[in-house]
Amino acid sequence: MTRMPGRKPATWPEPDRAAWALANTVSYDVWDEAGRAVYLRPKTREGYARVYGIWLAWLERSGELDPAEGPGQRPTPDRIAGWVRAMREVRRKPGVIKLYLMSLHAMLAFLAPGTDTGFILRPGGHSLDELFPTEPKAFTPHDSGDLLEHAKALHADGLNEHDGVRRWRALRDAAIMALLYVYGPRHADISSMRVGENLRMRRDGQMSARFRETATKDKRWREYPLHPVVAGIMQDYLELARPQLRGSAAEDWLWWGKVGEPLGYRGLE
């Protein structure tokens, strides 16, 4: 599969850069409205900008990029059709093409609010699901209890290991799997967890995981008392493994990798 290079925001045409800067303007004045993109999650904002950069790069390669045009003037049915053909030529999967079109549509709502771009989501009156059907990935269903048993086995392996990276990693991964067993949080929620804020001891002595409304998809505060087995696995990670992982002493991120940085989305994946 051939890569489709994109353009970084700093290299976008001036109208696009200005519109994106405005959309990301933070207002400290109660009378001024903040930019429309301010409330996006950082990963979402980054993803939209990446797709928009790919769109601009394709326009440039196709000779369709007019620096004088505004963001809302660039998408036309013919240009969108050409972009889709280009993505198909480099064998982009239907699901990826659909995601790119949806991301472009979302991005234009920030860059050119009020512009009619509905044809991106319903070209020719057809839905993107019709035009870009995706096959679900084959998988073997497992009982959720299997995950806890696997976490318990990995935890036992970690306790039996000599002190070192293999031990710390096993205890950490067991704690992550145990937390997944509790309620299945999203990757973004797990990777942003902090000791004391998202993981805490309650007054009754029970450990709980909690997430503010800004970190949950339905924007509701969530707190989950941890199963005693899960709490024990988590406690061993906090006491035996986390302090040994380089960088953890100076920061309150819950999960740490082997190279002295918090464990991010890709590491969890």
Tab-separated table of C-alpha atoms in Angstrom:
chain	number	residue	atom	x	y	z
A	1	MET	CA	0.000	0.000	0.000
A	2	THR	CA	1.409	3.388	-1.011
A	3	ARG	CA	1.524	6.132	1.599
A	4	MET	CA	-0.502	9.297	1.110
A	5	PRO	CA	1.707	12.077	2.487
A	6	GLY	CA	0.086	14.975	4.268
A	7	ARG	CA	0.946	18.552	5.115
A	8	LYS	CA	1.574	19.742	8.655
A	9	PRO	CA	-0.635	22.636	9.864
A	10	ALA	CA	2.346	25.002	9.755
A	11	THR	CA	2.573	24.453	5.968
A	12	TRP	CA	-1.127	24.885	5.193
A	13	PRO	CA	-2.196	27.831	3.019
A	14	GLU	CA	-2.749	31.024	4.978
A	15	PRO	CA	-6.604	30.903	4.941
A	16	ASP	CA	-6.562	27.374	6.347
A	17	ARG	CA	-3.941	28.151	8.989
A	18	ALA	CA	-5.845	31.232	10.111
A	19	ALA	CA	-9.172	29.374	10.288
A	20	TRP	CA	-7.604	26.529	12.307
A	21	ALA	CA	-5.928	28.980	14.690
A	22	LEU	CA	-9.268	30.722	15.219
A	23	ALA	CA	-11.009	27.385	15.835
A	24	ASN	CA	-8.441	26.601	18.531
A	25	THR	CA	-8.545	29.996	20.238
A	26	VAL	CA	-8.926	29.718	24.012
A	27	SER	CA	-10.939	32.547	25.533
A	28	TYR	CA	-10.338	33.746	29.078
A	29	ASP	CA	-13.077	36.361	28.826
A	30	VAL	CA	-16.584	35.270	29.797
A	31	TRP	CA	-17.964	37.542	27.070
A	32	ASP	CA	-15.918	36.023	24.247
A	33	GLU	CA	-16.727	32.699	22.666
A	34	ALA	CA	-13.908	30.157	22.567
A	35	GLY	CA	-12.904	28.495	19.318
A	36	ARG	CA	-15.066	25.632	18.096
A	37	ALA	CA	-12.245	23.062	18.286
A	38	VAL	CA	-11.096	23.940	21.799
A	39	TYR	CA	-13.233	21.269	23.394
A	40	LEU	CA	-11.962	18.426	21.234
A	41	ARG	CA	-9.776	15.790	22.786
A	42	PRO	CA	-6.136	16.292	21.779
A	43	LYS	CA	-6.076	12.976	19.895
A	44	THR	CA	-9.263	13.880	18.018
A	45	ARG	CA	-7.895	17.311	17.114
A	46	GLU	CA	-4.634	15.736	15.944
A	47	GLY	CA	-6.486	13.129	13.858
A	48	TYR	CA	-8.696	15.683	12.131
A	49	ALA	CA	-5.701	17.895	11.324
A	50	ARG	CA	-3.750	14.916	9.961
A	51	VAL	CA	-6.575	13.966	7.582
A	52	TYR	CA	-6.988	17.594	6.520
A	53	GLY	CA	-3.276	17.719	5.748
A	54	ILE	CA	-3.646	14.623	3.553
A	55	TRP	CA	-6.552	16.304	1.760
A	56	LEU	CA	-4.511	19.459	1.107
A	57	ALA	CA	-1.513	17.449	-0.084
A	58	TRP	CA	-3.708	15.572	-2.558
A	59	LEU	CA	-5.179	18.839	-3.848
A	60	GLU	CA	-1.643	20.151	-4.346
A	61	ARG	CA	-0.476	17.049	-6.239
A	62	SER	CA	-3.578	17.238	-8.409
A	63	GLY	CA	-3.039	20.899	-9.282
A	64	GLU	CA	-6.285	21.802	-7.489
A	65	LEU	CA	-4.825	23.736	-4.573
A	66	ASP	CA	-5.505	27.448	-4.951
A	67	PRO	CA	-3.886	29.313	-2.018
A	68	ALA	CA	-6.424	32.109	-2.438
A	69	GLU	CA	-9.387	29.807	-1.809
A	70	GLY	CA	-10.818	29.446	1.660
A	71	PRO	CA	-11.286	26.049	3.341
A	72	GLY	CA	-15.008	26.037	2.530
A	73	GLN	CA	-14.369	26.624	-1.175
A	74	ARG	CA	-11.967	23.720	-1.655
A	75	PRO	CA	-14.332	20.721	-1.372
A	76	THR	CA	-16.515	20.176	-4.438
A	77	PRO	CA	-18.236	16.955	-5.517
A	78	ASP	CA	-15.690	16.514	-8.328
A	79	ARG	CA	-12.707	17.044	-6.054
A	80	ILE	CA	-14.072	14.710	-3.397
A	81	ALA	CA	-14.678	12.048	-6.066
A	82	GLY	CA	-11.106	12.513	-7.293
A	83	TRP	CA	-9.736	12.147	-3.775
A	84	VAL	CA	-11.709	8.942	-3.259
A	85	ARG	CA	-10.373	7.548	-6.567
A	86	ALA	CA	-6.831	8.396	-5.462
A	87	MET	CA	-7.355	6.611	-2.143
A	88	ARG	CA	-8.700	3.566	-3.941
A	89	GLU	CA	-5.698	3.576	-6.275
A	90	VAL	CA	-3.346	3.256	-3.317
A	91	ARG	CA	-5.600	0.518	-1.923
A	92	ARG	CA	-7.005	2.329	1.064
A	93	LYS	CA	-9.562	0.121	2.801
A	94	PRO	CA	-13.230	1.173	2.573
A	95	GLY	CA	-13.326	1.833	6.309
A	96	VAL	CA	-10.318	4.168	6.070
A	97	ILE	CA	-11.840	6.094	3.143
A	98	LYS	CA	-15.078	6.495	5.082
A	99	LEU	CA	-13.156	7.696	8.153
A	100	TYR	CA	-11.205	10.238	6.066
A	101	LEU	CA	-14.400	11.641	4.549
A	102	MET	CA	-16.077	11.897	7.943
A	103	SER	CA	-12.972	13.573	9.402
A	104	LEU	CA	-12.809	16.070	6.532
A	105	HIS	CA	-16.483	16.904	7.017
A	106	ALA	CA	-15.934	17.400	10.754
A	107	MET	CA	-12.860	19.530	10.150
A	108	LEU	CA	-14.714	21.825	7.762
A	109	ALA	CA	-17.303	22.484	10.463
A	110	PHE	CA	-14.451	24.111	12.438
A	111	LEU	CA	-12.683	25.805	9.532
A	112	ALA	CA	-15.704	27.029	7.562
A	113	PRO	CA	-18.792	26.919	9.802
A	114	GLY	CA	-22.026	27.331	7.902
A	115	THR	CA	-20.655	25.923	4.636
A	116	ASP	CA	-22.861	23.272	3.038
A	117	THR	CA	-20.668	20.147	2.952
A	118	GLY	CA	-23.417	17.561	3.393
A	119	PHE	CA	-22.537	16.018	0.010
A	120	ILE	CA	-19.335	14.673	1.602
A	121	LEU	CA	-21.366	12.414	3.879
A	122	ARG	CA	-24.085	11.609	1.321
A	123	PRO	CA	-22.550	11.731	-2.154
A	124	GLY	CA	-25.246	11.210	-4.758
A	125	GLY	CA	-27.762	10.755	-1.969
A	126	HIS	CA	-26.062	7.547	-0.756
A	127	SER	CA	-24.736	7.053	2.750
A	128	LEU	CA	-21.062	6.344	3.329
A	129	ASP	CA	-22.025	2.998	4.858
A	130	GLU	CA	-23.610	2.027	1.534
A	131	LEU	CA	-20.670	3.194	-0.558
A	132	PHE	CA	-17.920	1.866	1.716
A	133	PRO	CA	-19.193	-1.310	3.367
A	134	THR	CA	-16.775	-2.871	5.814
A	135	GLU	CA	-16.429	-6.479	6.866
A	136	PRO	CA	-16.291	-7.060	10.620
A	137	LYS	CA	-13.065	-8.642	11.792
A	138	ALA	CA	-13.339	-12.309	12.656
A	139	PHE	CA	-12.935	-13.003	16.340
A	140	THR	CA	-13.494	-15.759	18.849
A	141	PRO	CA	-15.734	-14.704	21.741
A	142	HIS	CA	-14.384	-15.355	25.231
A	143	ASP	CA	-15.955	-15.232	28.636
A	144	SER	CA	-14.955	-12.013	30.417
A	145	GLY	CA	-13.788	-14.126	33.323
A	146	ASP	CA	-11.014	-15.469	31.083
A	147	LEU	CA	-9.432	-12.012	31.115
A	148	LEU	CA	-9.315	-11.954	34.909
A	149	GLU	CA	-7.800	-15.435	34.993
A	150	HIS	CA	-5.174	-14.337	32.491
A	151	ALA	CA	-4.430	-11.226	34.575
A	152	LYS	CA	-4.096	-13.364	37.709
A	153	ALA	CA	-1.685	-15.743	35.954
A	154	LEU	CA	0.407	-12.859	34.620
A	155	HIS	CA	0.421	-11.285	38.084
A	156	ALA	CA	1.672	-14.550	39.603
A	157	ASP	CA	4.412	-14.751	36.958
A	158	GLY	CA	5.486	-11.223	37.850
A	159	LEU	CA	5.656	-11.993	41.556
A	160	ASN	CA	7.805	-15.064	40.834
A	161	GLU	CA	10.225	-13.180	38.573
A	162	HIS	CA	13.500	-11.738	39.819
A	163	ASP	CA	13.374	-7.973	40.271
A	164	GLY	CA	13.840	-6.369	36.872
A	165	VAL	CA	12.064	-5.177	33.744
A	166	ARG	CA	10.300	-8.485	33.069
A	167	ARG	CA	8.825	-8.483	36.545
A	168	TRP	CA	7.743	-4.853	36.452
A	169	ARG	CA	6.202	-5.247	33.001
A	170	ALA	CA	4.264	-8.386	34.010
A	171	LEU	CA	2.853	-6.687	37.119
A	172	ARG	CA	1.933	-3.597	35.117
A	173	ASP	CA	0.239	-5.535	32.314
A	174	ALA	CA	-1.635	-7.676	34.838
A	175	ALA	CA	-2.967	-4.499	36.476
A	176	ILE	CA	-4.077	-3.079	33.114
A	177	MET	CA	-5.871	-6.311	32.205
A	178	ALA	CA	-7.486	-6.479	35.628
A	179	LEU	CA	-8.772	-2.936	35.216
A	180	LEU	CA	-10.160	-3.829	31.788
A	181	TYR	CA	-12.005	-6.707	33.447
A	182	VAL	CA	-13.767	-4.298	35.816
A	183	TYR	CA	-15.623	-2.240	33.227
A	184	GLY	CA	-13.747	-2.065	29.896
A	185	PRO	CA	-12.635	1.592	29.736
A	186	ARG	CA	-11.545	3.116	26.449
A	187	HIS	CA	-7.846	3.331	25.583
A	188	ALA	CA	-7.886	7.113	25.872
A	189	ASP	CA	-9.341	6.901	29.387
A	190	ILE	CA	-6.766	4.355	30.540
A	191	SER	CA	-3.779	6.196	29.112
A	192	SER	CA	-4.786	9.451	30.828
A	193	MET	CA	-5.162	7.939	34.320
A	194	ARG	CA	-3.324	9.579	37.211
A	195	VAL	CA	-2.621	8.279	40.698
A	196	GLY	CA	-4.804	10.071	43.227
A	197	GLU	CA	-7.174	11.499	40.643
A	198	ASN	CA	-8.353	8.408	38.754
A	199	LEU	CA	-7.179	5.753	41.190
A	200	ARG	CA	-7.802	6.326	44.875
A	201	MET	CA	-8.526	4.703	48.221
A	202	ARG	CA	-12.006	5.459	49.512
A	203	ARG	CA	-12.840	6.159	53.140
A	204	ASP	CA	-14.129	2.614	53.524
A	205	GLY	CA	-10.672	1.312	52.549
A	206	GLN	CA	-11.791	0.131	49.133
A	207	MET	CA	-9.818	1.065	46.043
A	208	SER	CA	-11.763	2.629	43.191
A	209	ALA	CA	-11.188	3.869	39.653
A	210	ARG	CA	-12.975	7.078	38.769
A	211	PHE	CA	-13.249	9.275	35.702
A	212	ARG	CA	-14.492	12.837	35.449
A	213	GLU	CA	-17.254	13.735	33.020
A	214	THR	CA	-14.651	15.328	30.723
A	215	ALA	CA	-12.974	11.927	30.244
A	216	THR	CA	-16.033	9.779	29.518
A	217	LYS	CA	-17.845	9.440	26.235
A	218	ASP	CA	-21.286	10.139	27.696
A	219	LYS	CA	-19.931	13.092	29.741
A	220	ARG	CA	-20.980	11.553	33.058
A	221	TRP	CA	-18.884	11.129	36.188
A	222	ARG	CA	-17.997	7.480	36.710
A	223	GLU	CA	-16.541	5.720	39.761
A	224	TYR	CA	-16.000	1.977	39.994
A	225	PRO	CA	-15.092	0.135	43.220
A	226	LEU	CA	-12.439	-2.410	42.279
A	227	HIS	CA	-13.042	-6.119	42.760
A	228	PRO	CA	-10.847	-7.278	45.710
A	229	VAL	CA	-8.718	-9.440	43.415
A	230	VAL	CA	-8.301	-6.564	40.986
A	231	ALA	CA	-7.446	-4.178	43.833
A	232	GLY	CA	-4.755	-6.595	45.069
A	233	ILE	CA	-3.185	-6.825	41.622
A	234	MET	CA	-3.288	-3.036	41.308
A	235	GLN	CA	-1.729	-2.557	44.737
A	236	ASP	CA	1.196	-4.834	43.842
A	237	TYR	CA	1.789	-2.837	40.671
A	238	LEU	CA	1.757	0.438	42.635
A	239	GLU	CA	4.104	-0.840	45.348
A	240	LEU	CA	6.425	-3.255	43.543
A	241	ALA	CA	6.602	-2.196	39.892
A	242	ARG	CA	5.595	1.410	39.262
A	243	PRO	CA	8.248	2.971	41.575
A	244	GLN	CA	10.938	1.055	39.655
A	245	LEU	CA	9.909	2.377	36.245
A	246	ARG	CA	12.080	5.333	35.278
A	247	GLY	CA	10.306	8.687	35.419
A	248	SER	CA	7.418	7.620	37.642
A	249	ALA	CA	8.807	9.288	40.774
A	250	ALA	CA	8.443	12.743	39.252
A	251	GLU	CA	5.007	12.370	37.654
A	252	ASP	CA	1.617	11.061	38.740
A	253	TRP	CA	0.739	9.211	35.515
A	254	LEU	CA	-0.467	5.756	36.505
A	255	TRP	CA	1.029	3.709	33.678
A	256	TRP	CA	4.697	3.814	32.705
A	257	GLY	CA	6.706	2.245	29.914
A	258	LYS	CA	10.245	0.883	29.996
A	259	VAL	CA	11.955	3.963	28.579
A	260	GLY	CA	10.974	6.522	31.200
A	261	GLU	CA	7.791	7.818	29.563
A	262	PRO	CA	4.101	7.388	30.424
A	263	LEU	CA	2.500	4.511	28.568
A	264	GLY	CA	0.508	6.104	25.753
A	265	TYR	CA	-2.268	4.953	23.462
A	266	ARG	CA	0.027	2.942	21.175
A	267	GLY	CA	1.741	1.238	24.082
A	268	LEU	CA	-1.582	0.168	25.538
A	269	GLU	CA	-2.757	-1.035	22.162
